[in-house]
PDB file of C-alpha atoms in Angstrom:
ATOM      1  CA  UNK O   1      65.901 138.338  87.746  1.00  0.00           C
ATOM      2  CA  UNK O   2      62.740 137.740  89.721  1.00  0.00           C
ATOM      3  CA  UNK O   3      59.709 140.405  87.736  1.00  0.00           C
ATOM      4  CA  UNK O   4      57.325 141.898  90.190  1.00  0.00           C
ATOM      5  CA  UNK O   5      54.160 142.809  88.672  1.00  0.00           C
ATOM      6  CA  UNK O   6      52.697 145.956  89.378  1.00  0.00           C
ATOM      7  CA  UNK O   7      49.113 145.737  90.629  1.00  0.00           C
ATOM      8  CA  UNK O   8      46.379 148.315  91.784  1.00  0.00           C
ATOM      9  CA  UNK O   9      42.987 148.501  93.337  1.00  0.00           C
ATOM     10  CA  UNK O  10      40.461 149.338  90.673  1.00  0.00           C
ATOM     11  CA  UNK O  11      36.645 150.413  90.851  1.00  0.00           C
ATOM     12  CA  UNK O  12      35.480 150.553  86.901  1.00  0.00           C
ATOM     13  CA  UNK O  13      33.818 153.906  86.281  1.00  0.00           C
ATOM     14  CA  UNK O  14      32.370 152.410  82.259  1.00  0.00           C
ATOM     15  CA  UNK O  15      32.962 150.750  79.845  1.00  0.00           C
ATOM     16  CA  UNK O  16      35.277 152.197  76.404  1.00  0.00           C
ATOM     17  CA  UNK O  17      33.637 151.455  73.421  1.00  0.00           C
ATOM     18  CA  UNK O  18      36.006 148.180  72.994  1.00  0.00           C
ATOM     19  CA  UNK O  19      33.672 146.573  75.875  1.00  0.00           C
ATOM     20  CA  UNK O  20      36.980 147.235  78.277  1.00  0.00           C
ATOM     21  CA  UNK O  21      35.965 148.447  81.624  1.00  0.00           C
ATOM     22  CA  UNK O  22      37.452 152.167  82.576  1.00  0.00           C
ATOM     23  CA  UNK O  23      39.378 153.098  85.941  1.00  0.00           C
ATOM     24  CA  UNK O  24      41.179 156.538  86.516  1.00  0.00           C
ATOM     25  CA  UNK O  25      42.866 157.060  89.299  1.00  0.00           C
ATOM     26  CA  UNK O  26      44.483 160.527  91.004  1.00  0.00           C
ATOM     27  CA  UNK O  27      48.565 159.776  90.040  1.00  0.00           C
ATOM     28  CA  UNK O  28      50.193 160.901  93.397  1.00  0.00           C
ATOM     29  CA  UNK O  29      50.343 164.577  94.089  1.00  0.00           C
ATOM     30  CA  UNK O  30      54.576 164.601  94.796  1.00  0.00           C
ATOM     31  CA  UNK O  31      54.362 163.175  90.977  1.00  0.00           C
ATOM     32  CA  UNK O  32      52.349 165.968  89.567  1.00  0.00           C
ATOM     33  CA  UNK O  33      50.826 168.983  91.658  1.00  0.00           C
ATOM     34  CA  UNK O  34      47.958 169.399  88.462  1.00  0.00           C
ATOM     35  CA  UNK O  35      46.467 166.146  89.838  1.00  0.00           C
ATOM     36  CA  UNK O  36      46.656 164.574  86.963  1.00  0.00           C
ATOM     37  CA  UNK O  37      44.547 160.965  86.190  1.00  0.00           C
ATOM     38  CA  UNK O  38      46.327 157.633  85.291  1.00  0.00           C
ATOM     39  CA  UNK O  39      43.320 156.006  82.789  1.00  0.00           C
ATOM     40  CA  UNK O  40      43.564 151.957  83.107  1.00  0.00           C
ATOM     41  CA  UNK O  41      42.060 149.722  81.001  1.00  0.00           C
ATOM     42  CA  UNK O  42      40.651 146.406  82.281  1.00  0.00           C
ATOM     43  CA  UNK O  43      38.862 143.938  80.208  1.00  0.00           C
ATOM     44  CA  UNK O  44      35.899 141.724  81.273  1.00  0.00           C
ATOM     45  CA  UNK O  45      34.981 144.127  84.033  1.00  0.00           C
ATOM     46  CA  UNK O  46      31.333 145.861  83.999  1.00  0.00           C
ATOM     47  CA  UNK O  47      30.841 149.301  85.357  1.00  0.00           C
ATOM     48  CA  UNK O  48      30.930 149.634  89.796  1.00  0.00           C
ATOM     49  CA  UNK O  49      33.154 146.291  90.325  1.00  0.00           C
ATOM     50  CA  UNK O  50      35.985 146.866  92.276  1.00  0.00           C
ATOM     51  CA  UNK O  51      38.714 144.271  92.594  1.00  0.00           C
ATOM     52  CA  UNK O  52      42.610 144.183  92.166  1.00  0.00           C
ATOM     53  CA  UNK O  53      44.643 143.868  88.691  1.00  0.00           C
ATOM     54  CA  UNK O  54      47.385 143.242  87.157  1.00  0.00           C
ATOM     55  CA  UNK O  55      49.317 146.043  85.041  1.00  0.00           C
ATOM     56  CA  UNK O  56      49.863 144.392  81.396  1.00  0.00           C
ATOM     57  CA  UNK O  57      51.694 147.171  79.759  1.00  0.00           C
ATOM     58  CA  UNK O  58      51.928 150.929  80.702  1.00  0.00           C
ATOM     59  CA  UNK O  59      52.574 154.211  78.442  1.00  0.00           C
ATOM     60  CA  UNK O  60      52.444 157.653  80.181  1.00  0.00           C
ATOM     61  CA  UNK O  61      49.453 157.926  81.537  1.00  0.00           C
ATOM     62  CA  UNK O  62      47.355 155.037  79.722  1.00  0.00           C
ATOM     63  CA  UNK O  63      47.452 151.292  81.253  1.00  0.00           C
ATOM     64  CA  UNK O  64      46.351 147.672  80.278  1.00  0.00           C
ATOM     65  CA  UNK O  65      45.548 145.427  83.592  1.00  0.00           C
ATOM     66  CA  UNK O  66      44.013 142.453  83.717  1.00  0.00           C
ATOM     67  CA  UNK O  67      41.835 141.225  86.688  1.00  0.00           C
ATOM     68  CA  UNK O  68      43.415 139.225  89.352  1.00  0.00           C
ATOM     69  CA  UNK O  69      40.746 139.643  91.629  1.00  0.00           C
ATOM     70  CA  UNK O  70      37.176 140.941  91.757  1.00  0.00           C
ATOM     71  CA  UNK O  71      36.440 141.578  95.663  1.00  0.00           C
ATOM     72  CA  UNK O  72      32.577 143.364  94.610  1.00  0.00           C
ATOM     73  CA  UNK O  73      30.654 141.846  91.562  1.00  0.00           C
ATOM     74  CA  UNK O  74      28.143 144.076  89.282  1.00  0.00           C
ATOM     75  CA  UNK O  75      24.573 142.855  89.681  1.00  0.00           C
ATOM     76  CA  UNK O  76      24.578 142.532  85.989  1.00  0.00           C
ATOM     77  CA  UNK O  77      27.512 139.882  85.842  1.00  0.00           C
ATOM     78  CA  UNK O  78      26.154 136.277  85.088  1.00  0.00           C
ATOM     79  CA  UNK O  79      28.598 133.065  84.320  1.00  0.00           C
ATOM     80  CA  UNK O  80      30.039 132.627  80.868  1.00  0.00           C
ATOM     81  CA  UNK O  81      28.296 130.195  78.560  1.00  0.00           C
ATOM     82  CA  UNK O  82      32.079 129.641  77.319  1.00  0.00           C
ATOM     83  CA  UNK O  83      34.221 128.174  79.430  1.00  0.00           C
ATOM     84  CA  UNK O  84      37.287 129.734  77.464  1.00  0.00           C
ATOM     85  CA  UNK O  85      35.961 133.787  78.216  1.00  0.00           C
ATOM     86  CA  UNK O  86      38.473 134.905  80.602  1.00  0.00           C
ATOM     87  CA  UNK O  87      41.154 133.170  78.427  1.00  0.00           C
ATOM     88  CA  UNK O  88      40.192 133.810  75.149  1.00  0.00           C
ATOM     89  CA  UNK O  89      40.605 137.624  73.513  1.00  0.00           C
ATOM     90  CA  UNK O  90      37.180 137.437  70.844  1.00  0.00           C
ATOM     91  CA  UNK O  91      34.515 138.074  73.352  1.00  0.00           C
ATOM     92  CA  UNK O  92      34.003 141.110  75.129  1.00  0.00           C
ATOM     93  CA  UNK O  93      30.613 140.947  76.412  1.00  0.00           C
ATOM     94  CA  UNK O  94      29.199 136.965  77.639  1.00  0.00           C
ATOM     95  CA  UNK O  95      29.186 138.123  81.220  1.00  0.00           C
ATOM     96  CA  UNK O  96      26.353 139.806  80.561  1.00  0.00           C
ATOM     97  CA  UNK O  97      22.501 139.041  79.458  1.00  0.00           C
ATOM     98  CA  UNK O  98      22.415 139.516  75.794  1.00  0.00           C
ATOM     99  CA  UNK O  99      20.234 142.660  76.288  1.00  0.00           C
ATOM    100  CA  UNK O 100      22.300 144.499  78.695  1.00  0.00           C
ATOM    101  CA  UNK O 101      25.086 144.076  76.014  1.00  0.00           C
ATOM    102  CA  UNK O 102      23.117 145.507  73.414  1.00  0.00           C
ATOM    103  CA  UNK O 103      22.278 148.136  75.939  1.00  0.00           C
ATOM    104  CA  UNK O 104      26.007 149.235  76.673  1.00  0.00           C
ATOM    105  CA  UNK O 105      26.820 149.472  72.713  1.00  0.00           C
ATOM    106  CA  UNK O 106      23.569 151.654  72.450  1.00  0.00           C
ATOM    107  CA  UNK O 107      25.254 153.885  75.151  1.00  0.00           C
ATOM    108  CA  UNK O 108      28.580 153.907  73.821  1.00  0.00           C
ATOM    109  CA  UNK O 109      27.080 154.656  70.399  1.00  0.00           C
ATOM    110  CA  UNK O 110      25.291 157.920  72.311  1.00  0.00           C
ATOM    111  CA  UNK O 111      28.541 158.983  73.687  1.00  0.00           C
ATOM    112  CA  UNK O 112      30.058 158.823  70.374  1.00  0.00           C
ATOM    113  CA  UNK O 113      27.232 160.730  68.343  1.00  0.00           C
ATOM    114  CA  UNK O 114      27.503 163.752  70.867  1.00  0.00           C
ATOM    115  CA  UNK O 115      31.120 163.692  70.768  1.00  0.00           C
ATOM    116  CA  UNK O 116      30.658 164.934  66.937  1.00  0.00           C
ATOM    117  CA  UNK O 117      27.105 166.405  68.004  1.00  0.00           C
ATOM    118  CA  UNK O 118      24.972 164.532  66.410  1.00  0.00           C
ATOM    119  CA  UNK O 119      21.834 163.656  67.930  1.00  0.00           C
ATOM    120  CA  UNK O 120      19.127 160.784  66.364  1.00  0.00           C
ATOM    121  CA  UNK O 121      17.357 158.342  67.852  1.00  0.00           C
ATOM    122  CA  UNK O 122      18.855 154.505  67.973  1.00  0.00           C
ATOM    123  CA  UNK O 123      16.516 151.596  66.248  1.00  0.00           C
ATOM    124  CA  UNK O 124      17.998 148.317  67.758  1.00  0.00           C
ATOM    125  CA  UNK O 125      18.000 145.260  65.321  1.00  0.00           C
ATOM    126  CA  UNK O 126      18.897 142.566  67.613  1.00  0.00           C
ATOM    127  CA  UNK O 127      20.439 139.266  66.016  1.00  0.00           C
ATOM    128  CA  UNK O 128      17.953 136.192  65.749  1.00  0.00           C
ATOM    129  CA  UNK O 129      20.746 133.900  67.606  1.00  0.00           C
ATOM    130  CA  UNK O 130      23.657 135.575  70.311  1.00  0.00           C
ATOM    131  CA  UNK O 131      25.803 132.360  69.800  1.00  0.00           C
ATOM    132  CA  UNK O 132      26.579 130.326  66.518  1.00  0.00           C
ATOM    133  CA  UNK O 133      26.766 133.521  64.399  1.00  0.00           C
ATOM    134  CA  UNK O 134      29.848 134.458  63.115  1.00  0.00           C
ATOM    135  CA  UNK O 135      30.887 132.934  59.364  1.00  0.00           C
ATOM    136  CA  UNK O 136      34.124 135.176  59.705  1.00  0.00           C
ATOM    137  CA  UNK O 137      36.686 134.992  62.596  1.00  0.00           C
ATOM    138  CA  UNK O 138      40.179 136.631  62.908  1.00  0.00           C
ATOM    139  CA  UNK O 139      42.624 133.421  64.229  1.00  0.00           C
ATOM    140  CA  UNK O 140      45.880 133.726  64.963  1.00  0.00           C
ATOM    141  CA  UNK O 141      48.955 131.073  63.901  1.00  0.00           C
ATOM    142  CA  UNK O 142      52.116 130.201  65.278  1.00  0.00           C
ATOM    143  CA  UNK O 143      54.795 128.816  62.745  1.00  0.00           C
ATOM    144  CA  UNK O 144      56.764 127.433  65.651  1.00  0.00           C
ATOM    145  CA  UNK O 145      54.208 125.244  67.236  1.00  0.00           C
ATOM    146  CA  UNK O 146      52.020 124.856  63.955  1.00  0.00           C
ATOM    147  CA  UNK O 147      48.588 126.265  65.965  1.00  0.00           C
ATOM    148  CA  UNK O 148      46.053 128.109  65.033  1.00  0.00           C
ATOM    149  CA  UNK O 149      43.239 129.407  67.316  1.00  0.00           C
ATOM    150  CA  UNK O 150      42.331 132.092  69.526  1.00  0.00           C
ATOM    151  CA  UNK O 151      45.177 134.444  71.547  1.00  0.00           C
ATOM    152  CA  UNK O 152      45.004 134.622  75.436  1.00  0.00           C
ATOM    153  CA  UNK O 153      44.251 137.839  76.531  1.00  0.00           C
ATOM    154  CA  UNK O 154      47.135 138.081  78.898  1.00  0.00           C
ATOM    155  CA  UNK O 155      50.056 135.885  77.356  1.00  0.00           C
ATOM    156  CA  UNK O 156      49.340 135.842  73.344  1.00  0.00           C
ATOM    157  CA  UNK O 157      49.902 132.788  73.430  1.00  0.00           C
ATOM    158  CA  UNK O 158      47.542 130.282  71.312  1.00  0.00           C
ATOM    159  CA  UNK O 159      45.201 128.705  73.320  1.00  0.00           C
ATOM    160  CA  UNK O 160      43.129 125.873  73.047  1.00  0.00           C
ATOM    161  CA  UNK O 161      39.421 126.469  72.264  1.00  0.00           C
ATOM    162  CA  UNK O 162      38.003 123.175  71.019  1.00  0.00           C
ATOM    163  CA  UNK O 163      34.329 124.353  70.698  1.00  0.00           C
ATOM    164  CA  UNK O 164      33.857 128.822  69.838  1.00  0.00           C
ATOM    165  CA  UNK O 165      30.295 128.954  70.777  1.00  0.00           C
ATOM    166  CA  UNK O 166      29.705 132.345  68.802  1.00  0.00           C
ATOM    167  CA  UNK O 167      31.386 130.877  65.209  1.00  0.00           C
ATOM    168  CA  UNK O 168      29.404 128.691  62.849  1.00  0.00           C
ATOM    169  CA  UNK O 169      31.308 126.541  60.690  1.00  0.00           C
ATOM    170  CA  UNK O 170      30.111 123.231  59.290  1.00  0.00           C
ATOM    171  CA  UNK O 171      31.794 119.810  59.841  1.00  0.00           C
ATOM    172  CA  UNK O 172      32.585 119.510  55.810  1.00  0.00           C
ATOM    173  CA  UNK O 173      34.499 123.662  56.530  1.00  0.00           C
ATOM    174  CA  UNK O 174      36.263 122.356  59.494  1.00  0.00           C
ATOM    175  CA  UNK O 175      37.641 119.063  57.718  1.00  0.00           C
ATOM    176  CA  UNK O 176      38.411 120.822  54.529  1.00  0.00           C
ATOM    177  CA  UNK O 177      40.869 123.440  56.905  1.00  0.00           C
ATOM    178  CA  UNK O 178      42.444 120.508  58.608  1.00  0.00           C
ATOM    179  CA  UNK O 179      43.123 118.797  55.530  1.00  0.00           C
ATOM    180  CA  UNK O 180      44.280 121.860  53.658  1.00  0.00           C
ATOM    181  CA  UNK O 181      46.607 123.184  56.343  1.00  0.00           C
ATOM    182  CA  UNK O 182      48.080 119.553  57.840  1.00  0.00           C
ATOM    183  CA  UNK O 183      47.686 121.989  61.152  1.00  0.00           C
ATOM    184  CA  UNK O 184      46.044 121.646  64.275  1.00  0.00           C
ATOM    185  CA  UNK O 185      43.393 123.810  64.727  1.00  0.00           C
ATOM    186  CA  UNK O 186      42.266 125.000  68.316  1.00  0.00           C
ATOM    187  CA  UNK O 187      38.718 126.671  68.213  1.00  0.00           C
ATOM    188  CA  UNK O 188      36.084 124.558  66.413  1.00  0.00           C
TER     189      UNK O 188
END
């Protein structure tokens, strides 16, 4: 049996505060005469691009796409330094400037204090280095294939990520893993 995905136009309103962009969308008025909203989320996506995607999973009113195509880009988008981003399910924020990332978690921070009502102001501690940071990853191993590595955002599978930009490990850590687990390891 041939599976047609379902796919819809999307125009991303903001971001949750996961980094996902958000898209609601009027469900159909035979459906449901309150004119109710279907919320998608759609990762990798910055707030005004519009674009088509994919549905991933669906629950009532709540669904996971995934961009298949972006047909208007956000000023604020820039390429990638990884070449694994729209892969790779760690990163949430490289196509942006490091700024306008810390920026959007200052927001979503806001949104969250008034949500229980409180109200202080935000002191920004930026980190010395955006890339090359991290001493503690979460990877993910599969007993069939013997992999660990990274998921893909859209088929969990383990994918090959031979260099993690934001992860610092040294050469003697990396060797030590390989030797201890007789695995191959797919994201240093």
């Amino acid at each position: 049996e041939l599976f047609m995905a379902k796919k819809t136009d999307f125009k991303i309103l903001s971001l949750d505060p996961l980094g996902q962009g958000v898209f609601k969308k009027v469900k159909e008025k035979e459906a449901n005469e309150a004119g109710e909203h279907s919320i998608y989320f759609i990762p990798k996506t910055l707030p005004e691009e519009e674009g088509i995607a994919v549905i991933t999973q669906e629950k009532k009113n709540v669904h996971f796409a995934c961009v298949e195509k972006l047909t208007k880009k956000s000023p604020l988008r820039i390429t990638p330094k990884c070449s694994h981003f729209q892969q790779c399910s760690s990163c949430h924020y490289q196509h942006v400037e490091y700024e306008q990332e810390l920026d959007f978690k200052v927001q979503t921070l806001k949104q969250l204090m008034r949500k229980i009502e409180l109200q202080s102001e935000i002191d920004i501690l930026p980190a010395p280095k955006r890339f090359e940071y991290r001493n503690r990853i979460q990877l993910h191993y599969n007993f069939k294939s013997k992999l660990l590595g990274f998921k893909n955002s859209q088929t969990h599978e383990i994918i090959p990520v031979p260099s993690c930009i934001i992860v610092f490990i040294s050469k003697f850590t990396y060797k030590l893993l390989v030797h201890l687990c007789r695995i191959d390891i797919y994201c240093f």
